[in-house]
Short mmCIF file of C-alpha atoms and ligand atoms in Angstrom, two decimals:
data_model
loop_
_atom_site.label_atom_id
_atom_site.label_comp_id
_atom_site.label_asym_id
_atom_site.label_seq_id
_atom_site.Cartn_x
_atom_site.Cartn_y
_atom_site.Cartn_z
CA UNK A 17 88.49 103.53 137.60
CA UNK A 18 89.38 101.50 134.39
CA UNK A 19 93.00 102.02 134.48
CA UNK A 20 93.37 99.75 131.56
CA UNK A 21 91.98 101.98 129.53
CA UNK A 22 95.70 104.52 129.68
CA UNK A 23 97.26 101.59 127.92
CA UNK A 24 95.69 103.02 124.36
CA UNK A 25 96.11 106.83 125.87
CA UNK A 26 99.21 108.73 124.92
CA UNK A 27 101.97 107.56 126.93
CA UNK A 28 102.15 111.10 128.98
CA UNK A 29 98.55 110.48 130.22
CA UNK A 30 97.53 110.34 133.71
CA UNK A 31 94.69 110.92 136.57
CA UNK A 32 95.19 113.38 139.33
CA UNK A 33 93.80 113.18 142.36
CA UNK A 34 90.56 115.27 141.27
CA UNK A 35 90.22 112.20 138.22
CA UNK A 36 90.87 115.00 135.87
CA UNK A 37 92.74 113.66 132.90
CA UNK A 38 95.97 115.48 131.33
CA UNK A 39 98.15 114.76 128.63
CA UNK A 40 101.60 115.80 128.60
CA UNK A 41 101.12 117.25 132.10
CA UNK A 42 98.74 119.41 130.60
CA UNK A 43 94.98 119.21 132.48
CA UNK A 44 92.22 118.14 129.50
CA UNK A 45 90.13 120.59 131.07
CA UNK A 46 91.84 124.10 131.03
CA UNK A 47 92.89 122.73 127.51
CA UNK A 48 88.88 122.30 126.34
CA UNK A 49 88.45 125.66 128.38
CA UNK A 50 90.97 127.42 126.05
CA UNK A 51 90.16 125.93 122.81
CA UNK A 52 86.59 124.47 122.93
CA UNK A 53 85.70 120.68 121.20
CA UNK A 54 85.85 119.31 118.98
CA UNK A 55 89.38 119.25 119.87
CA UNK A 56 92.60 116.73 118.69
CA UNK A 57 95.25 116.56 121.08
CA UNK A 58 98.15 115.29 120.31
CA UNK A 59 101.16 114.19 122.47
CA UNK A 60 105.07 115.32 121.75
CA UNK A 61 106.67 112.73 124.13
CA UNK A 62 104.57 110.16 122.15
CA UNK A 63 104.68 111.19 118.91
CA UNK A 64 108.82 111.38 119.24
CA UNK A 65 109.05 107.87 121.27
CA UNK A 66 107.33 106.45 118.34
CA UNK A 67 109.67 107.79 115.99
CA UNK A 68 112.69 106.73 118.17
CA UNK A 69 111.09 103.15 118.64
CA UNK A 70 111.07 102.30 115.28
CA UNK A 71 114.26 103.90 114.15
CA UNK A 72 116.17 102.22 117.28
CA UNK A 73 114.43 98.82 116.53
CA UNK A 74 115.30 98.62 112.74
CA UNK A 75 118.66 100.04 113.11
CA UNK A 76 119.48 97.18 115.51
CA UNK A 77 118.89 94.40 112.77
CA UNK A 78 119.61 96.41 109.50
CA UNK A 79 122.58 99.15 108.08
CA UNK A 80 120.55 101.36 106.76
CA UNK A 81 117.15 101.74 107.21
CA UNK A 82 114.45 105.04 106.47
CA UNK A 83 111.67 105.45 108.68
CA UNK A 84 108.96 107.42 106.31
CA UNK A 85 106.19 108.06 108.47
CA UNK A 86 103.09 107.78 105.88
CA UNK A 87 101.35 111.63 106.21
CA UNK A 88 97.80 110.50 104.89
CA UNK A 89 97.44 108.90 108.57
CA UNK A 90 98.23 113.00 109.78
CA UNK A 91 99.83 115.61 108.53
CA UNK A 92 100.33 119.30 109.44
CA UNK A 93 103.31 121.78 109.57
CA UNK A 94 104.25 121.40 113.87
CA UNK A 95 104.05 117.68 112.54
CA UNK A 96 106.52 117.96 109.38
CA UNK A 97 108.94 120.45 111.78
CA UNK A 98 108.80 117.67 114.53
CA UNK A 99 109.71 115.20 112.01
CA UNK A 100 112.74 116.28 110.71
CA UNK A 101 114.05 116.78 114.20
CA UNK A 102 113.84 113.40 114.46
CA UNK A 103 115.39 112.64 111.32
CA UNK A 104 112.63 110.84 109.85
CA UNK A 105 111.72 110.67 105.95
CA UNK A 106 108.50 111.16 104.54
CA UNK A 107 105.94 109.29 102.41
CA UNK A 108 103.72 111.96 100.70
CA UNK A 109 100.50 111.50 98.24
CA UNK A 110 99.96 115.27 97.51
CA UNK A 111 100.68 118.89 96.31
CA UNK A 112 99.10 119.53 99.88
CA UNK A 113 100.78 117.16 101.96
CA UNK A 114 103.95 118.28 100.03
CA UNK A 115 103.38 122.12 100.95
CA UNK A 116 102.12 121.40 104.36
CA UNK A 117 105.83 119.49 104.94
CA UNK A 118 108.19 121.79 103.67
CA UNK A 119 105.99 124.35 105.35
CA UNK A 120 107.02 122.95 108.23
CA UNK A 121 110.69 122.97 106.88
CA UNK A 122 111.00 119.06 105.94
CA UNK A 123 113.57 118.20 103.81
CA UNK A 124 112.03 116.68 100.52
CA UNK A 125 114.96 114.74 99.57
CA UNK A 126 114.06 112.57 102.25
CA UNK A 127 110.42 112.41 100.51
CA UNK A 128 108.65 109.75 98.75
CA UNK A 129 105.52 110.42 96.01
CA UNK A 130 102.89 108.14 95.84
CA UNK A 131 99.66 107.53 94.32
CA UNK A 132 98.04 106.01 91.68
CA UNK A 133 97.36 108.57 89.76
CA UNK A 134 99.90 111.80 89.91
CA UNK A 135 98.50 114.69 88.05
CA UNK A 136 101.68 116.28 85.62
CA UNK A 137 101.33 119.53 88.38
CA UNK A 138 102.32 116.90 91.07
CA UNK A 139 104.79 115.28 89.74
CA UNK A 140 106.45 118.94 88.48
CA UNK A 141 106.17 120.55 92.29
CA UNK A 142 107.82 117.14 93.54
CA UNK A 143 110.42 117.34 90.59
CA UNK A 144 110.81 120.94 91.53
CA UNK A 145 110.88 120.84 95.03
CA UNK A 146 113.53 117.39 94.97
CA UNK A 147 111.76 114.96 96.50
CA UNK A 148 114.11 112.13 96.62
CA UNK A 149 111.98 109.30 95.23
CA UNK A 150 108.87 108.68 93.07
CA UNK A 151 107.19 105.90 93.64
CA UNK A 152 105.59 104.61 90.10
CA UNK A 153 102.53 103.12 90.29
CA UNK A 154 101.82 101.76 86.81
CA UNK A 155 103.09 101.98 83.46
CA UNK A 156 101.27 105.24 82.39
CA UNK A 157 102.57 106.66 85.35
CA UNK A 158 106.19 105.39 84.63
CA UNK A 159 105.79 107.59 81.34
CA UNK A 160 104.55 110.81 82.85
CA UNK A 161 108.00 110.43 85.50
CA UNK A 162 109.94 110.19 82.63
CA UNK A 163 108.24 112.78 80.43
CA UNK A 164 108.04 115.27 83.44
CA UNK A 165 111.71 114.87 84.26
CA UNK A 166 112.57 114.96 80.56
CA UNK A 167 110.57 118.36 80.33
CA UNK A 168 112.59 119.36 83.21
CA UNK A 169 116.08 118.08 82.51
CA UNK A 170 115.84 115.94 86.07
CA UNK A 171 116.75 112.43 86.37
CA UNK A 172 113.77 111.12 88.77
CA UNK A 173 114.95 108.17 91.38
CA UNK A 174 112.25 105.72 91.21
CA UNK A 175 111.09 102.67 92.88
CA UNK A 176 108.15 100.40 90.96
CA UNK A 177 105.07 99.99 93.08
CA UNK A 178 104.43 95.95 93.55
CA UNK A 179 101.01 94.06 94.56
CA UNK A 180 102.70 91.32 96.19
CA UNK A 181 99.49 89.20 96.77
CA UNK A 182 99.13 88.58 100.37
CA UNK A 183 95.82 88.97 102.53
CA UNK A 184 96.76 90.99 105.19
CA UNK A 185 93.86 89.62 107.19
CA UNK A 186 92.45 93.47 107.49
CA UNK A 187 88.94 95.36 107.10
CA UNK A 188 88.34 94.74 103.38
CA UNK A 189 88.51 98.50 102.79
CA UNK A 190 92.19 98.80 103.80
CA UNK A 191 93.77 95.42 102.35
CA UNK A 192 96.11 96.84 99.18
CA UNK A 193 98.78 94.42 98.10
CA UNK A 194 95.77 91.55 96.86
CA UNK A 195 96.42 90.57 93.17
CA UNK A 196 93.86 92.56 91.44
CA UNK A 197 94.53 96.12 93.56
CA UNK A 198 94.13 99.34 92.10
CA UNK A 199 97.44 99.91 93.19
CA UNK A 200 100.88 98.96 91.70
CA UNK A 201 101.97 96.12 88.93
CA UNK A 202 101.39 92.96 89.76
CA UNK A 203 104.02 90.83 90.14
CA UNK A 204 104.10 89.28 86.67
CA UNK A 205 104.26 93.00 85.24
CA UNK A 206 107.67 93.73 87.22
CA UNK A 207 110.12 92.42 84.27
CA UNK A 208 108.60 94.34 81.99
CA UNK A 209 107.97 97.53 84.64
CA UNK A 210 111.86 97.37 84.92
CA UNK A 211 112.84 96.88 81.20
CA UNK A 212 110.95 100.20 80.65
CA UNK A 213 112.25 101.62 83.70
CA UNK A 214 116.12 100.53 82.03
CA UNK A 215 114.96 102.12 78.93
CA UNK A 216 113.68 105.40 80.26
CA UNK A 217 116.55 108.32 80.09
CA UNK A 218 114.95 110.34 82.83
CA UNK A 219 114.66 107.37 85.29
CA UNK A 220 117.03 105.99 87.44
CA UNK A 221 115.38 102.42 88.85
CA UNK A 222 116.53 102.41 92.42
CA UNK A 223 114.00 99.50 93.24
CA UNK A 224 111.17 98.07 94.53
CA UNK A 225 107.84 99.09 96.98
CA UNK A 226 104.93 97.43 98.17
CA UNK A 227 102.19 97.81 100.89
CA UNK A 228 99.87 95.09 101.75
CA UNK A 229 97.39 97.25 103.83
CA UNK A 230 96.67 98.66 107.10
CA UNK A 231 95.66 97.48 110.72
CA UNK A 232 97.05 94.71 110.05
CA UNK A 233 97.98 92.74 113.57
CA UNK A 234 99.86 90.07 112.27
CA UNK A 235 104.00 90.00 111.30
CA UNK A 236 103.16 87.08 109.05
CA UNK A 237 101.41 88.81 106.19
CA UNK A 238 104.74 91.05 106.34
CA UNK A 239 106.94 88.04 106.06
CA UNK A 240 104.74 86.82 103.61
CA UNK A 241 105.71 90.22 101.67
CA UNK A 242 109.77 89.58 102.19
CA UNK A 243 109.20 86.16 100.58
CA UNK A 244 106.86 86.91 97.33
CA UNK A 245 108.72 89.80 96.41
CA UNK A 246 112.69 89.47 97.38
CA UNK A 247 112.83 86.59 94.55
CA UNK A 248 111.77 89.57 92.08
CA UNK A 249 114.44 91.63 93.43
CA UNK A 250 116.73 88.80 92.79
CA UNK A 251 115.61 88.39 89.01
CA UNK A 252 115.64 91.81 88.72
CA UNK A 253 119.74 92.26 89.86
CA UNK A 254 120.37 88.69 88.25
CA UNK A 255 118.58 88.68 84.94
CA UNK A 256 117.10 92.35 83.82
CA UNK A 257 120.76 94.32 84.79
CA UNK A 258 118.61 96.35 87.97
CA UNK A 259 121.05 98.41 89.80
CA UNK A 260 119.17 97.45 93.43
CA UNK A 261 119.53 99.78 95.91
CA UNK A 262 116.28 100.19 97.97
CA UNK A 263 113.38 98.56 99.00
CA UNK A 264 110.89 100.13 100.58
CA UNK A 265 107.86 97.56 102.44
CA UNK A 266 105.11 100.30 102.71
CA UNK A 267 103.36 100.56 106.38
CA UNK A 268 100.23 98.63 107.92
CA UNK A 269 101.72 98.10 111.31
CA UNK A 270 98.45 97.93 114.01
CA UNK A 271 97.70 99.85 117.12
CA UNK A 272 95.20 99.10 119.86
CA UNK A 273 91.99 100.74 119.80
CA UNK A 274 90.64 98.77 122.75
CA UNK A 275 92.05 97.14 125.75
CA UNK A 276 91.04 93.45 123.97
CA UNK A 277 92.94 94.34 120.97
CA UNK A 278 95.94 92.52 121.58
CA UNK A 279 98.85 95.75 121.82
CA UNK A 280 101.27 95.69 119.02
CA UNK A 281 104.89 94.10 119.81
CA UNK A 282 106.60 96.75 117.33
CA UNK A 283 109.90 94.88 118.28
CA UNK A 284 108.86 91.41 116.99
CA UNK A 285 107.36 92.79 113.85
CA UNK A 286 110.88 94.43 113.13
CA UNK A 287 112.67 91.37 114.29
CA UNK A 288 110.36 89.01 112.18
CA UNK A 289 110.93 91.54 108.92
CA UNK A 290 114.16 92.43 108.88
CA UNK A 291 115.27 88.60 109.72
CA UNK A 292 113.04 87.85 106.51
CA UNK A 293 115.00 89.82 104.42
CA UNK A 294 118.62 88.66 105.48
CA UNK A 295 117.75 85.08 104.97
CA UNK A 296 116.07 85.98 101.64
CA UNK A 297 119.15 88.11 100.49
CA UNK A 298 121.54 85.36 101.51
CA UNK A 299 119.44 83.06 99.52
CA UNK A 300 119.03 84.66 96.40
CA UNK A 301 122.89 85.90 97.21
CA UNK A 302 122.15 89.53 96.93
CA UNK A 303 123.24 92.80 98.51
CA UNK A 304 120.71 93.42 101.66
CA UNK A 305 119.20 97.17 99.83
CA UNK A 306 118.73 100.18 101.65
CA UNK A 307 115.33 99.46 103.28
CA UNK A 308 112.40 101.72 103.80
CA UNK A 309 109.30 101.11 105.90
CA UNK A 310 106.24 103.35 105.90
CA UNK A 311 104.55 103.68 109.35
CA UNK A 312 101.99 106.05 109.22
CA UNK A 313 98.96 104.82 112.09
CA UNK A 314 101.52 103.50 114.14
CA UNK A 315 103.60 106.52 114.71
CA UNK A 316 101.01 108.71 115.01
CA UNK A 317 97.44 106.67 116.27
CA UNK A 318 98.62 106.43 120.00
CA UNK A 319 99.53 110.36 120.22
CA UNK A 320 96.35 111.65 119.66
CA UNK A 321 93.26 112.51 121.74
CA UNK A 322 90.15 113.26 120.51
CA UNK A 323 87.64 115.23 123.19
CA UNK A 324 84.12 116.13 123.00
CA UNK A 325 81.75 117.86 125.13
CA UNK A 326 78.12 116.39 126.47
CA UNK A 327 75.48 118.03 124.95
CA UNK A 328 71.81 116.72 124.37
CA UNK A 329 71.18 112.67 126.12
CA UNK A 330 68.07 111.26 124.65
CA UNK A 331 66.50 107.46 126.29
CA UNK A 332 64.31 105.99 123.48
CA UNK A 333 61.62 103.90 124.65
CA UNK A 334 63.99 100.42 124.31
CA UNK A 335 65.95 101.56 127.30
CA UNK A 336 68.98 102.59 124.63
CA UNK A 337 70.44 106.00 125.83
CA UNK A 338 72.16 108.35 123.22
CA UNK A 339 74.62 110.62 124.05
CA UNK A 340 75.67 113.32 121.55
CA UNK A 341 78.48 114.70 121.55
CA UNK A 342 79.48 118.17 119.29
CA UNK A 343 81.99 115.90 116.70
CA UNK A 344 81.18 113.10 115.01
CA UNK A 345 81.59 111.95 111.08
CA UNK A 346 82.80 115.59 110.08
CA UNK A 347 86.15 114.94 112.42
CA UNK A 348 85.82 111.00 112.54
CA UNK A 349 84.30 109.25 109.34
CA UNK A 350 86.37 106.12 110.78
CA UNK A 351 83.37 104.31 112.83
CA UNK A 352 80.66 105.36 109.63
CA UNK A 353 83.43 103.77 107.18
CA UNK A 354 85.10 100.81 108.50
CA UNK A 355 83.14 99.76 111.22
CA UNK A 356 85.88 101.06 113.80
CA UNK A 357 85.03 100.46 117.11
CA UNK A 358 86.92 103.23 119.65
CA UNK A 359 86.69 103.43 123.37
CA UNK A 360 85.62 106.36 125.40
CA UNK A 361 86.55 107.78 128.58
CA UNK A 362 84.92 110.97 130.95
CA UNK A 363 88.49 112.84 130.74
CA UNK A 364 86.43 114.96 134.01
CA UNK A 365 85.52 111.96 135.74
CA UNK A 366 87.85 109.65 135.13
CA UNK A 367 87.10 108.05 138.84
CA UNK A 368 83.65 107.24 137.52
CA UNK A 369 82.33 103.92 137.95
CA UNK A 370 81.26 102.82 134.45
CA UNK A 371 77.49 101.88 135.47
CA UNK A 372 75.31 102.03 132.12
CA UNK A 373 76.02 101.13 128.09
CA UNK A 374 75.33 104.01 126.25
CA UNK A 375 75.91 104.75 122.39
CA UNK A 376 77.79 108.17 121.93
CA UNK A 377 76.58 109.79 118.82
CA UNK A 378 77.63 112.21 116.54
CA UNK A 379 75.88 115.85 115.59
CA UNK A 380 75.83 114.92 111.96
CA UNK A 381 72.67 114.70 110.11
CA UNK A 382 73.17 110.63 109.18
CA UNK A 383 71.82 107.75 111.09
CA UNK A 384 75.27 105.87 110.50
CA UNK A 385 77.45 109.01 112.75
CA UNK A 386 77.61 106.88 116.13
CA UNK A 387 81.20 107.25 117.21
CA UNK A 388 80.84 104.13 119.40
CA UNK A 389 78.14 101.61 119.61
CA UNK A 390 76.83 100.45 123.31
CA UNK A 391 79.83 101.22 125.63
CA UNK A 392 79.57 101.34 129.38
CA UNK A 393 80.07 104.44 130.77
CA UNK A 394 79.81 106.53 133.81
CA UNK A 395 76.72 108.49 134.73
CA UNK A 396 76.83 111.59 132.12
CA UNK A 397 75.66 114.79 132.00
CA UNK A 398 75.46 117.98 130.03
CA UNK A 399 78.93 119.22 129.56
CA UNK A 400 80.76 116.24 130.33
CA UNK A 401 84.06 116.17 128.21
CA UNK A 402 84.30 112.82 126.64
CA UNK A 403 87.98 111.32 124.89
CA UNK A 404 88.34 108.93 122.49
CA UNK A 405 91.92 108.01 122.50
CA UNK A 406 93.55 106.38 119.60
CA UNK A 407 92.28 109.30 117.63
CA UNK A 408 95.43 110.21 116.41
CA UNK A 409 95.95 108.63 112.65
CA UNK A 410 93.43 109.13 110.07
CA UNK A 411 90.91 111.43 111.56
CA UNK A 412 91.82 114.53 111.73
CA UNK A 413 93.33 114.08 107.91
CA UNK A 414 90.00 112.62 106.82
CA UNK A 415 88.16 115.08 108.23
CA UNK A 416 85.19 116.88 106.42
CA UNK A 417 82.90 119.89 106.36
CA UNK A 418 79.81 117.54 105.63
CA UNK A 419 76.64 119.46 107.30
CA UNK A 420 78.78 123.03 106.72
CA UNK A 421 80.48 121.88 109.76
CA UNK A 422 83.93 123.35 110.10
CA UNK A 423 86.65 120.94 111.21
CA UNK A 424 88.39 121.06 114.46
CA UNK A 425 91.28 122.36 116.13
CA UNK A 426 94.51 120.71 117.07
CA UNK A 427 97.07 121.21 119.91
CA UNK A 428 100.29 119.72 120.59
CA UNK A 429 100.84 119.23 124.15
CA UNK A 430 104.19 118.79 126.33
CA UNK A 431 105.96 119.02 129.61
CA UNK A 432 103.04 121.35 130.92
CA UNK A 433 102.59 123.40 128.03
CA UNK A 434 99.96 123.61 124.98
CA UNK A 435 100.88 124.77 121.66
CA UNK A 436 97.52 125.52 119.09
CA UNK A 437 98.89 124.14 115.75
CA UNK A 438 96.15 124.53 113.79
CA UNK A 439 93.02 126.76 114.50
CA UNK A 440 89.26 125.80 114.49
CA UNK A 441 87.79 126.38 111.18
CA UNK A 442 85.89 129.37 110.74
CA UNK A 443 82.28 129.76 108.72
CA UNK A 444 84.72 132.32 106.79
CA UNK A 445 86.71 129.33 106.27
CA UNK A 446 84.44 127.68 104.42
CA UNK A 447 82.77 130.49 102.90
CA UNK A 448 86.03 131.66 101.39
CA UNK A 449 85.97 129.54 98.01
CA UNK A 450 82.63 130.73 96.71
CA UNK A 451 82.44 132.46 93.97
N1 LLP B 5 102.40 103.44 102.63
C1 LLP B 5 101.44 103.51 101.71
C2 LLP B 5 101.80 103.46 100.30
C3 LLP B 5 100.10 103.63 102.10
O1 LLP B 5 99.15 103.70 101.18
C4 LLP B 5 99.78 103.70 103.47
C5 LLP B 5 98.39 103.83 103.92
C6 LLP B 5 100.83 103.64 104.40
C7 LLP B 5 102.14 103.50 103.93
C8 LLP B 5 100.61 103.72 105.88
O2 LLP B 5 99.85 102.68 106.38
P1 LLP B 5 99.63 102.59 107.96
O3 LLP B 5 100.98 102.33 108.61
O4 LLP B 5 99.07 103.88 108.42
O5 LLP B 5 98.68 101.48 108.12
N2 LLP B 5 91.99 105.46 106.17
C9 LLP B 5 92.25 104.11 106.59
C10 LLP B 5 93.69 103.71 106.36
C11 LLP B 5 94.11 103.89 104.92
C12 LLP B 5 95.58 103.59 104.71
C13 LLP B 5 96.03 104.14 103.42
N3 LLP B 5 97.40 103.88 103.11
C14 LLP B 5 91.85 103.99 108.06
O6 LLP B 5 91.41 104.97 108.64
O7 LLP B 5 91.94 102.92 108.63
#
């Protein structure tokens, strides 16, 4: 067996002696016999070692440092409950990921609103609920904070969104912080993003956020960050009368999808960051802020399990072999999109000797749904249960009901047991908003 391949599994995973795989001492196949694929499994022990990890790791270099895991890379209510056990904060983008949180009984003062453009609802239900910080994305948007919180008689804590202009060396899709982004001001903007800020009487300018993208394998496009944007910090407590008291550096951290991809030191990227800003706070002789980073893929990516069963195997006449599996795009748009490239493993067979390269396709109706180009797998057959780990940050929330398909379940497994935290989708489900 490949026992490299458990590196990218959830930490809990193992083999037994039949090379059945379980998670969270939980056997993959009494869970698929219970709750049928497509199925997303997702590890406790992992999911709460991550958020130990990072929290640990920062608050070894810095005072006071907020972990807000992102929730567009997952989100659901066992999710938002297990999070505030662990004390984390929150980055939200949503009504919906706002519900789904406090559904699960997160506190929103330990919440941060993005996105680039907040409806007035949005920005009301965050007001409402007391989300402790709006992130403002533009100038427009720095008007409707104000105008909401007028309307409400709220003062709204608020950090301005900056495009620091570093190439994160990512997939072109997921790079954010480049110069001309759709997202925040640029950095020429910021005086002028804080002077209105000042002038606003609804707004109280805590500081500054940026995100330079995602996947991103490197701690020197972070450091890069520290460096372009601490100086505006500076300028902002030195010259435009900013009380600065947070800065939050967004998310982007990597995980490993394959056993090549080199596995992300989370320790050195916290060393390398938080070591950036002391020397760039001494510098500029400033207070060190509160700091905030974002993690969202690299809390969650690792934890989760995606698993499939066999179904039709077709040869085509140039000796490639297609496997198809009952998921695909509808659960997974991530291969169709950015070109991700996953591994796959037989979690029935995991003994197999991997003896033939195969393409493992989706059930969608596009030629693009292959969920993973030529991979060498075992003998398979009918029934087989195939799992893609590393499944666990931006499927499940990306998911779709292209095709009518309804999206799939997901269990949260530990110490023996399996908890269903969400339930398959129904063809009620999606017949429910038609008129
Ligand atoms: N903070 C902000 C403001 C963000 O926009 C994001 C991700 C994060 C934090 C978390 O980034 P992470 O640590 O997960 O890299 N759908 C794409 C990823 C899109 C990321 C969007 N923003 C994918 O599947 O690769």
């Amino acid at each position: 067996m490949n026992t490299k391949i458990l590196s990218i599994f959830p930490i809990t995973a193992k083999v037994g002696d039949d090379g059945c795989l379980s998670i969270g001492d939980v056997d993959i196949t009494s869970l698929v016999a219970q709750y049928g694929t497509p199925l997303y499994v997702y590890d406790e022990n992992t999911l709460r070692y991550m958020c130990q990890e990072y929290q640990n790791l920062f608050a070894k270099e810095l005072p006071d440092v907020a972990v807000a895991f992102a929730g567009k890379a997952f989100m659901c209510k066992a999710l938002a409950t297990l999070l505030e056990e662990e004390g984390l904060s929150l980055d939200i983008i949503s009504q919906g990921e706002l519900a789904m949180a406090v559904a699960g009984g997160f506190n929103p003062k330990r919440m941060y609103l993005h996105g680039n453009n907040k409806t007035i609802d949005e920005l009301t239900d965050a007001l409402l609920a007391g989300v402790g910080y709006i992130v403002a994305d533009g100038f427009d948007d720095l008007q409707n904070i104000n105008d909401v919180a007028a309307a409400l008689n709220k003062k709204a804590s608020v950090l301005l969104r900056l495009t620091p202009n570093v190439d994160p060396h990512t997939h072109r899709f997921i790079i954010t912080g480049q110069a001309d982004s759709k997202f925040g001001f640029a950095l020429h903007m910021a005086e002028q993003a804080c002077c209105q800020a000042l002038a606003m009487p609804y707004i109280d300018l805590h500081g500054f956020h940026c995100h330079i993208g995602s996947q991103i394998m490197e701690t020197e496009p972070f450091v890069q960050t520290v460096q372009n944007v601490m100086p505006i910090c500076a300028k902002a407590v030195h010259e435009w009368g900013v009380n600065l008291r947070r800065f939050n550096l967004g998310g982007g951290y990597a995980i490993a999808y394959n056993e090549q991809d080199k596995l992300p030191n989370y320790k050195e990227y916290v060393t390398a960051v938080c070591d950036e800003i002391k020397k760039q706070c001494q510098l500029l002789h400033i207070n060190i802020p509160a700091i905030t980073i974002e993690p969202g893929r690299s809390l969650v990516g690792r934890a989760g399990v995606a698993l499939y069963t066999v179904g039709n195997i077709k040869e085509r006449q140039n000796g490639s072999l297609y496997i198809a599996v009952d998921g695909g795009m509808g659960d997974n748009i991530r291969p169709a999109m950015y070109e991700a490239k996953y591994l796959a493993a037989v979690a029935n067979n995991m003994l197999a000797v991997p003896s033939r390269e195969v393409s493992i396709a989706g059930r969608f109706c596009e030629s693009s749904d292959i969920l993973i180009h030529n991979i060498k797998m075992p003998l398979l057959k009918r029934g087989d249960i195939i799992a893609v780990p590393a499944s666990g940050a931006y499927s499940v929330p990306m998911a779709s009901n292209y095709n009518g398909m309804a999206r799939p379940a997901i269990v949260f497994v530990k110490d023996g047991h399996a908890k269903l935290v969400r339930r398959r989708e129904t063809i009620e489900d999606l017949l429910k908003c038609e008129i």
